[in-house]
Amino acid sequence: MPLYMDVHRDVDASVAEVVEAHKKDLEAQEKHGVKYLNYWVDDDAGAVFCLFEGPSKEAGEKVHREAHGLTADEIYEVEQGE
């Protein structure tokens, strides 16, 4: 299954709020065939990065929209390095 990294910029949320949003993603992901694997927060820059597997970029975006409404600014298809 393809692997994607999404980028949220200018996030006006605390780390605790991002943690809660991620939990909501996990609750909604199966419906869209997506599996969120990890996420990172740069609190100083107001950026959040989410790594997920799924059938498409759009599927990951649907999870975010349904779970909490915090959609990504960019989504990249990526490959795991070795």
PDB file of C-alpha atoms in Angstrom:
ATOM      1  CA  MET A   1       0.000   0.000   0.000  1.00  0.00           C
ATOM      2  CA  PRO A   2       1.334   3.486  -0.799  1.00  0.00           C
ATOM      3  CA  LEU A   3       2.895   5.549   1.974  1.00  0.00           C
ATOM      4  CA  TYR A   4       2.152   9.270   2.419  1.00  0.00           C
ATOM      5  CA  MET A   5       3.457  12.157   4.519  1.00  0.00           C
ATOM      6  CA  ASP A   6       1.144  15.072   5.060  1.00  0.00           C
ATOM      7  CA  VAL A   7       2.134  18.514   6.271  1.00  0.00           C
ATOM      8  CA  HIS A   8      -0.008  20.872   8.319  1.00  0.00           C
ATOM      9  CA  ARG A   9       1.355  24.428   8.499  1.00  0.00           C
ATOM     10  CA  ASP A  10       0.419  27.323  10.784  1.00  0.00           C
ATOM     11  CA  VAL A  11      -1.246  24.952  13.236  1.00  0.00           C
ATOM     12  CA  ASP A  12      -2.795  26.866  16.117  1.00  0.00           C
ATOM     13  CA  ALA A  13      -3.066  23.932  18.528  1.00  0.00           C
ATOM     14  CA  SER A  14      -1.146  22.706  21.535  1.00  0.00           C
ATOM     15  CA  VAL A  15       0.741  19.422  21.484  1.00  0.00           C
ATOM     16  CA  ALA A  16      -2.007  17.977  23.700  1.00  0.00           C
ATOM     17  CA  GLU A  17      -4.630  19.025  21.138  1.00  0.00           C
ATOM     18  CA  VAL A  18      -2.608  17.397  18.346  1.00  0.00           C
ATOM     19  CA  VAL A  19      -2.453  14.184  20.384  1.00  0.00           C
ATOM     20  CA  GLU A  20      -6.251  14.237  20.688  1.00  0.00           C
ATOM     21  CA  ALA A  21      -6.670  14.920  16.955  1.00  0.00           C
ATOM     22  CA  HIS A  22      -4.422  11.944  16.181  1.00  0.00           C
ATOM     23  CA  LYS A  23      -6.573   9.710  18.403  1.00  0.00           C
ATOM     24  CA  LYS A  24      -9.612  10.803  16.390  1.00  0.00           C
ATOM     25  CA  ASP A  25      -7.757   9.947  13.165  1.00  0.00           C
ATOM     26  CA  LEU A  26      -7.165   6.438  14.503  1.00  0.00           C
ATOM     27  CA  GLU A  27     -10.877   6.078  15.222  1.00  0.00           C
ATOM     28  CA  ALA A  28     -11.868   7.158  11.674  1.00  0.00           C
ATOM     29  CA  GLN A  29      -9.069   5.602   9.585  1.00  0.00           C
ATOM     30  CA  GLU A  30     -10.461   2.102   8.971  1.00  0.00           C
ATOM     31  CA  LYS A  31     -13.581   3.436   7.244  1.00  0.00           C
ATOM     32  CA  HIS A  32     -11.345   4.938   4.542  1.00  0.00           C
ATOM     33  CA  GLY A  33      -8.801   2.120   4.238  1.00  0.00           C
ATOM     34  CA  VAL A  34      -6.084   4.240   5.848  1.00  0.00           C
ATOM     35  CA  LYS A  35      -3.592   3.443   8.598  1.00  0.00           C
ATOM     36  CA  TYR A  36      -1.928   6.356  10.385  1.00  0.00           C
ATOM     37  CA  LEU A  37       1.540   5.187  11.438  1.00  0.00           C
ATOM     38  CA  ASN A  38       3.146   8.130  13.193  1.00  0.00           C
ATOM     39  CA  TYR A  39       3.120  11.893  13.543  1.00  0.00           C
ATOM     40  CA  TRP A  40       5.522  14.649  14.532  1.00  0.00           C
ATOM     41  CA  VAL A  41       4.947  18.112  15.950  1.00  0.00           C
ATOM     42  CA  ASP A  42       7.190  21.161  15.582  1.00  0.00           C
ATOM     43  CA  ASP A  43       5.541  23.358  18.178  1.00  0.00           C
ATOM     44  CA  ASP A  44       7.830  26.342  17.517  1.00  0.00           C
ATOM     45  CA  ALA A  45       7.045  26.351  13.783  1.00  0.00           C
ATOM     46  CA  GLY A  46       3.373  25.434  14.231  1.00  0.00           C
ATOM     47  CA  ALA A  47       3.790  22.402  11.962  1.00  0.00           C
ATOM     48  CA  VAL A  48       2.484  18.847  12.181  1.00  0.00           C
ATOM     49  CA  PHE A  49       3.570  15.936   9.975  1.00  0.00           C
ATOM     50  CA  CYS A  50       1.536  12.720   9.657  1.00  0.00           C
ATOM     51  CA  LEU A  51       2.715   9.455   8.100  1.00  0.00           C
ATOM     52  CA  PHE A  52       0.030   7.111   6.781  1.00  0.00           C
ATOM     53  CA  GLU A  53      -0.584   4.177   4.490  1.00  0.00           C
ATOM     54  CA  GLY A  54      -3.630   4.252   2.283  1.00  0.00           C
ATOM     55  CA  PRO A  55      -5.109   3.837  -1.150  1.00  0.00           C
ATOM     56  CA  SER A  56      -4.688   7.546  -2.019  1.00  0.00           C
ATOM     57  CA  LYS A  57      -3.854  11.008  -0.732  1.00  0.00           C
ATOM     58  CA  GLU A  58      -7.551  11.777  -0.819  1.00  0.00           C
ATOM     59  CA  ALA A  59      -8.365   8.909   1.542  1.00  0.00           C
ATOM     60  CA  GLY A  60      -6.004  10.333   4.167  1.00  0.00           C
ATOM     61  CA  GLU A  61      -7.528  13.767   3.702  1.00  0.00           C
ATOM     62  CA  LYS A  62     -11.019  12.322   4.232  1.00  0.00           C
ATOM     63  CA  VAL A  63      -9.904  10.849   7.557  1.00  0.00           C
ATOM     64  CA  HIS A  64      -8.638  14.231   8.791  1.00  0.00           C
ATOM     65  CA  ARG A  65     -11.746  16.035   7.555  1.00  0.00           C
ATOM     66  CA  GLU A  66     -14.092  13.553   9.226  1.00  0.00           C
ATOM     67  CA  ALA A  67     -12.094  13.145  12.443  1.00  0.00           C
ATOM     68  CA  HIS A  68     -11.401  16.785  13.326  1.00  0.00           C
ATOM     69  CA  GLY A  69     -11.465  19.049  10.274  1.00  0.00           C
ATOM     70  CA  LEU A  70      -7.733  19.878  10.385  1.00  0.00           C
ATOM     71  CA  THR A  71      -6.825  19.138   6.785  1.00  0.00           C
ATOM     72  CA  ALA A  72      -3.262  19.070   5.472  1.00  0.00           C
ATOM     73  CA  ASP A  73      -1.672  21.825   3.414  1.00  0.00           C
ATOM     74  CA  GLU A  74       0.398  19.307   1.446  1.00  0.00           C
ATOM     75  CA  ILE A  75       0.479  15.527   1.016  1.00  0.00           C
ATOM     76  CA  TYR A  76       3.422  13.680  -0.527  1.00  0.00           C
ATOM     77  CA  GLU A  77       3.682  10.062  -1.606  1.00  0.00           C
ATOM     78  CA  VAL A  78       6.928   8.835  -0.039  1.00  0.00           C
ATOM     79  CA  GLU A  79       9.070   5.714   0.041  1.00  0.00           C
ATOM     80  CA  GLN A  80      10.712   4.351   3.177  1.00  0.00           C
ATOM     81  CA  GLY A  81      14.510   4.564   3.025  1.00  0.00           C
ATOM     82  CA  GLU A  82      16.712   1.686   4.131  1.00  0.00           C
TER      83      GLU A  82
END
